[in-house]
Amino acid sequence: MPPKGPDTPPTPIEDMDAQQIRARVAWLYFIGGLTQQEIADQLGLTRLRVNKTLGQLRTDGSVVVDIRLPMANCIELEKKVQARYGLEEVSVIPTLPDEAENQRAIGDAAGGVLDRLLQDGMGLGVGWGKTLTAGLKRLTPRPLPDSWVTSLMGGLTRGSGSSTFEVATGYARAISAECWYLTAPLYFPSVESREALLSHHGIRETMRRARAVDVALVSCGDMTARSLLVQTPTVSENLDGLLSAGAVGDLLGVFLDANGQPVDHPLNERVLSLTPEQLKSVRHSILASGGWYKVDIIRAILRGGYVKRLVTDENCAAGLLRDEIQTHNKSQ
């Protein structure tokens, strides 16, 4: 390129003062999304100068980053819910208008949390439901030959792709692990029949493994017809009694009151599952559930201290904080 003489018209970059250069670099990088090299090429600068300019812009306050993304509020809610309930980890996703899609998205996020925690040699215990089924898509398929999977609760008499057997099988296949099943109904006709079956060595061994898991992935149900458990004849026939006893929902088939305590009802005496109290001892426990209608039962579970991690949606997380504040104020 020949040298420029005195009559050579200045290029645009030569005609800019320092502030104009800074403004263009800022706009192209933070708004235009260009890389430092692309900005250097476009403005005729060296990449080093672009890098130094961006550093100055950050430190002297010339650029203020205002995050206006849905996730910004979610992150704030994560910190508040985590602090309020003393949890190890909280993951909050933006609420989706469609309930089924919201449920699927929560499950997907829970699968990501599980994927980070799960290591070879760990025992994995799972509950049931569509939310947990959705989590399978985020679990990286990989052989964990020294791991095993077990269901944490008895089953229902009909399947929908999200029964205890189907969910446990799905997770076992994803990690090429052996699977253990509680091949018995969730609720027994009587306490005596439950105790009799627990003497069976296969059921006894599965319950032992359920108590020994390193990771537990569970969901919960409310007391409305949205809950698949409430739709079953065993629960629907006892619904009035459960509500009268103060039940706000269930965790692994055990019905809890607003403070997280199991209600005094025969179904709780006849249920075959890991108890909420036993769930407390699991090293890594994840509750994946959301929707505004589940605030009461999720809050009850958190009050009971049964889980260490929560994956939920934005509206539900806000409800957990709002209701706690209201309850606290009323007690003053």
GROMACS .gro file of C-alpha atoms in nm:
model
  332
    1MET     CA    1   0.000   0.000   0.000
    2PRO     CA    2   0.156   0.337  -0.103
    3PRO     CA    3   0.217   0.593   0.169
    4LYS     CA    4  -0.052   0.856   0.214
    5GLY     CA    5   0.039   1.206   0.105
    6PRO     CA    6  -0.083   1.532   0.252
    7ASP     CA    7  -0.379   1.545   0.012
    8THR     CA    8  -0.497   1.192   0.085
    9PRO     CA    9  -0.846   1.214   0.241
   10PRO     CA   10  -0.857   1.068   0.593
   11THR     CA   11  -1.018   0.733   0.646
   12PRO     CA   12  -1.317   0.720   0.878
   13ILE     CA   13  -1.111   0.577   1.163
   14GLU     CA   14  -0.858   0.856   1.133
   15ASP     CA   15  -1.137   1.112   1.156
   16MET     CA   16  -1.272   0.977   1.484
   17ASP     CA   17  -1.167   1.110   1.818
   18ALA     CA   18  -1.099   0.878   2.109
   19GLN     CA   19  -1.453   0.896   2.246
   20GLN     CA   20  -1.606   0.802   1.912
   21ILE     CA   21  -1.377   0.500   1.891
   22ARG     CA   22  -1.475   0.395   2.243
   23ALA     CA   23  -1.843   0.433   2.163
   24ARG     CA   24  -1.817   0.229   1.844
   25VAL     CA   25  -1.617  -0.045   2.013
   26ALA     CA   26  -1.873  -0.060   2.295
   27TRP     CA   27  -2.172  -0.075   2.060
   28LEU     CA   28  -2.023  -0.336   1.828
   29TYR     CA   29  -1.916  -0.559   2.117
   30PHE     CA   30  -2.201  -0.533   2.367
   31ILE     CA   31  -2.491  -0.468   2.128
   32GLY     CA   32  -2.371  -0.590   1.790
   33GLY     CA   33  -2.223  -0.908   1.931
   34LEU     CA   34  -1.903  -0.889   1.724
   35THR     CA   35  -1.582  -1.050   1.839
   36GLN     CA   36  -1.279  -0.842   1.926
   37GLN     CA   37  -1.109  -0.945   1.601
   38GLU     CA   38  -1.417  -0.855   1.394
   39ILE     CA   39  -1.428  -0.512   1.557
   40ALA     CA   40  -1.058  -0.462   1.493
   41ASP     CA   41  -1.100  -0.549   1.126
   42GLN     CA   42  -1.405  -0.327   1.083
   43LEU     CA   43  -1.256  -0.020   1.253
   44GLY     CA   44  -0.899  -0.068   1.136
   45LEU     CA   45  -0.764  -0.114   1.486
   46THR     CA   46  -0.537  -0.372   1.635
   47ARG     CA   47  -0.700  -0.645   1.840
   48LEU     CA   48  -0.485  -0.539   2.136
   49ARG     CA   49  -0.631  -0.189   2.123
   50VAL     CA   50  -0.986  -0.323   2.110
   51ASN     CA   51  -0.913  -0.545   2.410
   52LYS     CA   52  -0.765  -0.255   2.609
   53THR     CA   53  -1.058  -0.029   2.516
   54LEU     CA   54  -1.310  -0.288   2.637
   55GLY     CA   55  -1.118  -0.324   2.961
   56GLN     CA   56  -1.127   0.053   3.016
   57LEU     CA   57  -1.499   0.065   2.939
   58ARG     CA   58  -1.570  -0.197   3.204
   59THR     CA   59  -1.356  -0.038   3.475
   60ASP     CA   60  -1.447   0.331   3.428
   61GLY     CA   61  -1.824   0.270   3.430
   62SER     CA   62  -1.878   0.379   3.069
   63VAL     CA   63  -2.077   0.061   3.009
   64VAL     CA   64  -2.350  -0.046   3.250
   65VAL     CA   65  -2.486  -0.395   3.186
   66ASP     CA   66  -2.860  -0.408   3.258
   67ILE     CA   67  -2.971  -0.772   3.246
   68ARG     CA   68  -3.329  -0.786   3.126
   69LEU     CA   69  -3.359  -1.159   3.069
   70PRO     CA   70  -3.614  -1.388   3.232
   71MET     CA   71  -3.333  -1.585   3.393
   72ALA     CA   72  -3.213  -1.280   3.588
   73ASN     CA   73  -3.520  -1.292   3.811
   74CYS     CA   74  -3.488  -1.670   3.833
   75ILE     CA   75  -3.133  -1.642   3.964
   76GLU     CA   76  -3.244  -1.393   4.228
   77LEU     CA   77  -3.524  -1.627   4.334
   78GLU     CA   78  -3.278  -1.919   4.353
   79LYS     CA   79  -3.066  -1.732   4.606
   80LYS     CA   80  -3.364  -1.623   4.816
   81VAL     CA   81  -3.531  -1.965   4.827
   82GLN     CA   82  -3.198  -2.132   4.903
   83ALA     CA   83  -3.136  -1.896   5.196
   84ARG     CA   84  -3.494  -1.911   5.326
   85TYR     CA   85  -3.510  -2.290   5.344
   86GLY     CA   86  -3.145  -2.375   5.403
   87LEU     CA   87  -3.106  -2.574   5.081
   88GLU     CA   88  -2.778  -2.678   4.920
   89GLU     CA   89  -2.895  -2.587   4.569
   90VAL     CA   90  -3.198  -2.433   4.400
   91SER     CA   91  -3.263  -2.420   4.027
   92VAL     CA   92  -3.547  -2.197   3.904
   93ILE     CA   93  -3.664  -2.190   3.543
   94PRO     CA   94  -3.895  -1.933   3.379
   95THR     CA   95  -4.259  -2.040   3.413
   96LEU     CA   96  -4.413  -2.164   3.090
   97PRO     CA   97  -4.785  -2.090   3.029
   98ASP     CA   98  -4.868  -2.449   2.936
   99GLU     CA   99  -4.874  -2.670   3.248
  100ALA     CA  100  -4.753  -2.980   3.067
  101GLU     CA  101  -4.463  -2.792   2.908
  102ASN     CA  102  -4.379  -2.630   3.240
  103GLN     CA  103  -4.368  -2.974   3.400
  104ARG     CA  104  -4.148  -3.105   3.121
  105ALA     CA  105  -3.907  -2.810   3.151
  106ILE     CA  106  -3.873  -2.860   3.527
  107GLY     CA  107  -3.796  -3.227   3.470
  108ASP     CA  108  -3.540  -3.138   3.206
  109ALA     CA  109  -3.364  -2.900   3.446
  110ALA     CA  110  -3.373  -3.163   3.722
  111GLY     CA  111  -3.211  -3.410   3.485
  112GLY     CA  112  -2.926  -3.164   3.441
  113VAL     CA  113  -2.878  -3.137   3.817
  114LEU     CA  114  -2.878  -3.515   3.850
  115ASP     CA  115  -2.633  -3.552   3.562
  116ARG     CA  116  -2.378  -3.340   3.749
  117LEU     CA  117  -2.416  -3.536   4.072
  118LEU     CA  118  -2.429  -3.893   3.950
  119GLN     CA  119  -2.101  -4.086   3.956
  120ASP     CA  120  -2.011  -4.450   3.915
  121GLY     CA  121  -2.066  -4.650   4.230
  122MET     CA  122  -2.361  -4.441   4.345
  123GLY     CA  123  -2.705  -4.583   4.411
  124LEU     CA  124  -2.988  -4.383   4.252
  125GLY     CA  125  -3.340  -4.386   4.390
  126VAL     CA  126  -3.629  -4.244   4.188
  127GLY     CA  127  -3.994  -4.170   4.245
  128TRP     CA  128  -4.251  -4.147   3.970
  129GLY     CA  129  -4.435  -3.899   3.748
  130LYS     CA  130  -4.410  -3.714   3.419
  131THR     CA  131  -4.165  -3.461   3.561
  132LEU     CA  132  -3.910  -3.731   3.641
  133THR     CA  133  -3.967  -3.898   3.306
  134ALA     CA  134  -3.874  -3.570   3.136
  135GLY     CA  135  -3.546  -3.565   3.327
  136LEU     CA  136  -3.423  -3.865   3.130
  137LYS     CA  137  -3.357  -3.646   2.826
  138ARG     CA  138  -3.090  -3.449   3.010
  139LEU     CA  139  -2.914  -3.745   3.167
  140THR     CA  140  -2.602  -3.821   2.966
  141PRO     CA  141  -2.620  -4.188   2.863
  142ARG     CA  142  -2.307  -4.355   2.996
  143PRO     CA  143  -2.218  -4.688   3.151
  144LEU     CA  144  -2.187  -4.674   3.529
  145PRO     CA  145  -2.126  -5.045   3.593
  146ASP     CA  146  -2.088  -5.012   3.969
  147SER     CA  147  -2.405  -4.808   4.014
  148TRP     CA  148  -2.761  -4.929   4.058
  149VAL     CA  149  -3.112  -4.783   4.043
  150THR     CA  150  -3.410  -4.855   4.264
  151SER     CA  151  -3.766  -4.735   4.286
  152LEU     CA  152  -3.843  -4.558   4.612
  153MET     CA  153  -4.211  -4.642   4.622
  154GLY     CA  154  -4.460  -4.910   4.532
  155GLY     CA  155  -4.647  -4.895   4.205
  156LEU     CA  156  -4.993  -4.836   4.067
  157THR     CA  157  -5.202  -5.087   3.878
  158ARG     CA  158  -5.189  -4.890   3.555
  159GLY     CA  159  -4.903  -4.734   3.358
  160SER     CA  160  -4.872  -4.411   3.164
  161GLY     CA  161  -4.502  -4.395   3.079
  162SER     CA  162  -4.436  -4.240   3.419
  163SER     CA  163  -4.507  -4.521   3.666
  164THR     CA  164  -4.250  -4.623   3.926
  165PHE     CA  165  -4.143  -4.922   3.718
  166GLU     CA  166  -4.111  -4.727   3.393
  167VAL     CA  167  -3.924  -4.435   3.547
  168ALA     CA  168  -3.677  -4.659   3.732
  169THR     CA  169  -3.621  -4.867   3.419
  170GLY     CA  170  -3.555  -4.558   3.209
  171TYR     CA  171  -3.285  -4.428   3.442
  172ALA     CA  172  -3.127  -4.771   3.477
  173ARG     CA  173  -3.102  -4.808   3.101
  174ALA     CA  174  -2.946  -4.463   3.065
  175ILE     CA  175  -2.653  -4.561   3.284
  176SER     CA  176  -2.650  -4.934   3.200
  177ALA     CA  177  -2.714  -5.021   3.563
  178GLU     CA  178  -2.901  -5.292   3.746
  179CYS     CA  179  -3.252  -5.195   3.852
  180TRP     CA  180  -3.444  -5.293   4.165
  181TYR     CA  181  -3.821  -5.266   4.188
  182LEU     CA  182  -4.074  -5.255   4.468
  183THR     CA  183  -4.302  -5.506   4.297
  184ALA     CA  184  -4.596  -5.432   4.520
  185PRO     CA  185  -4.881  -5.178   4.532
  186LEU     CA  186  -4.820  -4.834   4.674
  187TYR     CA  187  -5.102  -4.878   4.926
  188PHE     CA  188  -5.192  -5.205   5.095
  189PRO     CA  189  -5.541  -5.307   5.208
  190SER     CA  190  -5.422  -5.321   5.569
  191VAL     CA  191  -5.122  -5.260   5.790
  192GLU     CA  192  -5.097  -5.634   5.847
  193SER     CA  193  -5.077  -5.715   5.476
  194ARG     CA  194  -4.806  -5.452   5.437
  195GLU     CA  195  -4.600  -5.598   5.719
  196ALA     CA  196  -4.644  -5.948   5.580
  197LEU     CA  197  -4.508  -5.850   5.239
  198LEU     CA  198  -4.213  -5.668   5.393
  199SER     CA  199  -4.097  -6.004   5.523
  200HIS     CA  200  -4.045  -6.119   5.161
  201HIS     CA  201  -3.672  -6.120   5.100
  202GLY     CA  202  -3.695  -5.945   4.756
  203ILE     CA  203  -3.909  -5.659   4.888
  204ARG     CA  204  -3.695  -5.637   5.200
  205GLU     CA  205  -3.377  -5.610   4.991
  206THR     CA  206  -3.524  -5.341   4.765
  207MET     CA  207  -3.631  -5.139   5.069
  208ARG     CA  208  -3.279  -5.177   5.209
  209ARG     CA  209  -3.136  -5.041   4.887
  210ALA     CA  210  -3.389  -4.756   4.887
  211ARG     CA  211  -3.261  -4.652   5.229
  212ALA     CA  212  -2.899  -4.677   5.107
  213VAL     CA  213  -2.915  -4.464   4.790
  214ASP     CA  214  -2.664  -4.184   4.740
  215VAL     CA  215  -2.893  -3.979   4.516
  216ALA     CA  216  -3.271  -3.951   4.524
  217LEU     CA  217  -3.479  -3.783   4.252
  218VAL     CA  218  -3.838  -3.728   4.361
  219SER     CA  219  -4.145  -3.525   4.279
  220CYS     CA  220  -4.461  -3.450   4.473
  221GLY     CA  221  -4.835  -3.422   4.424
  222ASP     CA  222  -5.100  -3.174   4.535
  223MET     CA  223  -5.456  -3.251   4.644
  224THR     CA  224  -5.635  -3.155   4.323
  225ALA     CA  225  -5.739  -3.363   4.024
  226ARG     CA  226  -5.415  -3.255   3.855
  227SER     CA  227  -5.239  -3.515   4.069
  228LEU     CA  228  -5.228  -3.860   3.911
  229LEU     CA  229  -5.232  -4.009   4.259
  230VAL     CA  230  -5.551  -3.825   4.352
  231GLN     CA  231  -5.709  -3.966   4.037
  232THR     CA  232  -5.658  -4.324   4.157
  233PRO     CA  233  -5.957  -4.488   4.328
  234THR     CA  234  -5.761  -4.564   4.647
  235VAL     CA  235  -5.686  -4.196   4.707
  236SER     CA  236  -5.998  -4.039   4.557
  237GLU     CA  237  -6.215  -4.252   4.786
  238ASN     CA  238  -6.018  -4.121   5.085
  239LEU     CA  239  -5.981  -3.763   4.965
  240ASP     CA  240  -6.229  -3.605   5.208
  241GLY     CA  241  -6.064  -3.779   5.502
  242LEU     CA  242  -5.717  -3.672   5.389
  243LEU     CA  243  -5.827  -3.310   5.352
  244SER     CA  244  -5.993  -3.319   5.691
  245ALA     CA  245  -5.668  -3.448   5.838
  246GLY     CA  246  -5.491  -3.142   5.693
  247ALA     CA  247  -5.314  -3.299   5.394
  248VAL     CA  248  -5.177  -3.050   5.140
  249GLY     CA  249  -5.015  -3.311   4.914
  250ASP     CA  250  -4.788  -3.614   4.908
  251LEU     CA  251  -4.419  -3.699   4.894
  252LEU     CA  252  -4.352  -4.056   4.777
  253GLY     CA  253  -4.714  -4.137   4.855
  254VAL     CA  254  -4.696  -4.009   5.213
  255PHE     CA  255  -4.948  -3.729   5.274
  256LEU     CA  256  -4.814  -3.426   5.460
  257ASP     CA  257  -4.973  -3.130   5.636
  258ALA     CA  258  -4.872  -2.767   5.584
  259ASN     CA  259  -4.583  -2.801   5.828
  260GLY     CA  260  -4.443  -3.107   5.654
  261GLN     CA  261  -4.563  -3.362   5.908
  262PRO     CA  262  -4.732  -3.687   5.794
  263VAL     CA  263  -5.105  -3.659   5.859
  264ASP     CA  264  -5.290  -3.900   6.081
  265HIS     CA  265  -5.466  -4.111   5.817
  266PRO     CA  266  -5.480  -4.488   5.748
  267LEU     CA  267  -5.326  -4.448   5.400
  268ASN     CA  268  -5.002  -4.326   5.557
  269GLU     CA  269  -4.990  -4.644   5.764
  270ARG     CA  270  -5.044  -4.864   5.459
  271VAL     CA  271  -4.804  -4.700   5.214
  272LEU     CA  272  -4.497  -4.881   5.078
  273SER     CA  273  -4.222  -4.628   5.016
  274LEU     CA  274  -3.915  -4.463   5.154
  275THR     CA  275  -4.048  -4.237   5.430
  276PRO     CA  276  -3.987  -3.861   5.421
  277GLU     CA  277  -3.783  -3.898   5.740
  278GLN     CA  278  -3.562  -4.160   5.572
  279LEU     CA  279  -3.525  -3.931   5.269
  280LYS     CA  280  -3.353  -3.678   5.496
  281SER     CA  281  -3.056  -3.913   5.528
  282VAL     CA  282  -2.990  -3.934   5.153
  283ARG     CA  283  -2.670  -3.748   5.068
  284HIS     CA  284  -2.802  -3.589   4.747
  285SER     CA  285  -3.180  -3.544   4.729
  286ILE     CA  286  -3.354  -3.352   4.450
  287LEU     CA  287  -3.718  -3.241   4.453
  288ALA     CA  288  -3.838  -3.161   4.101
  289SER     CA  289  -4.182  -3.003   4.102
  290GLY     CA  290  -4.356  -2.677   4.022
  291GLY     CA  291  -4.671  -2.493   3.924
  292TRP     CA  292  -4.859  -2.243   4.142
  293TYR     CA  293  -5.093  -2.518   4.263
  294LYS     CA  294  -4.802  -2.708   4.420
  295VAL     CA  295  -4.675  -2.424   4.639
  296ASP     CA  296  -4.837  -2.567   4.952
  297ILE     CA  297  -4.693  -2.916   4.925
  298ILE     CA  298  -4.348  -2.798   4.811
  299ARG     CA  299  -4.338  -2.553   5.102
  300ALA     CA  300  -4.441  -2.834   5.338
  301ILE     CA  301  -4.160  -3.058   5.210
  302LEU     CA  302  -3.905  -2.777   5.250
  303ARG     CA  303  -4.033  -2.698   5.599
  304GLY     CA  304  -3.990  -3.064   5.688
  305GLY     CA  305  -3.629  -3.050   5.566
  306TYR     CA  306  -3.673  -3.367   5.361
  307VAL     CA  307  -3.470  -3.263   5.054
  308LYS     CA  308  -3.147  -3.076   4.993
  309ARG     CA  309  -3.206  -2.953   4.638
  310LEU     CA  310  -3.508  -2.801   4.462
  311VAL     CA  311  -3.583  -2.758   4.093
  312THR     CA  312  -3.897  -2.553   4.027
  313ASP     CA  313  -4.040  -2.270   3.818
  314GLU     CA  314  -4.040  -1.895   3.871
  315ASN     CA  315  -4.404  -1.855   3.981
  316CYS     CA  316  -4.378  -2.138   4.230
  317ALA     CA  317  -4.052  -2.004   4.373
  318ALA     CA  318  -4.207  -1.660   4.416
  319GLY     CA  319  -4.504  -1.821   4.590
  320LEU     CA  320  -4.275  -2.007   4.828
  321LEU     CA  321  -4.120  -1.680   4.937
  322ARG     CA  322  -4.442  -1.481   4.946
  323ASP     CA  323  -4.634  -1.736   5.149
  324GLU     CA  324  -4.349  -1.778   5.394
  325ILE     CA  325  -4.338  -1.403   5.446
  326GLN     CA  326  -4.715  -1.386   5.496
  327THR     CA  327  -4.706  -1.673   5.743
  328HIS     CA  328  -4.420  -1.509   5.933
  329ASN     CA  329  -4.599  -1.175   5.950
  330LYS     CA  330  -4.916  -1.336   6.082
  331SER     CA  331  -4.721  -1.500   6.362
  332GLN     CA  332  -4.578  -1.171   6.485
   0.00000   0.00000   0.00000
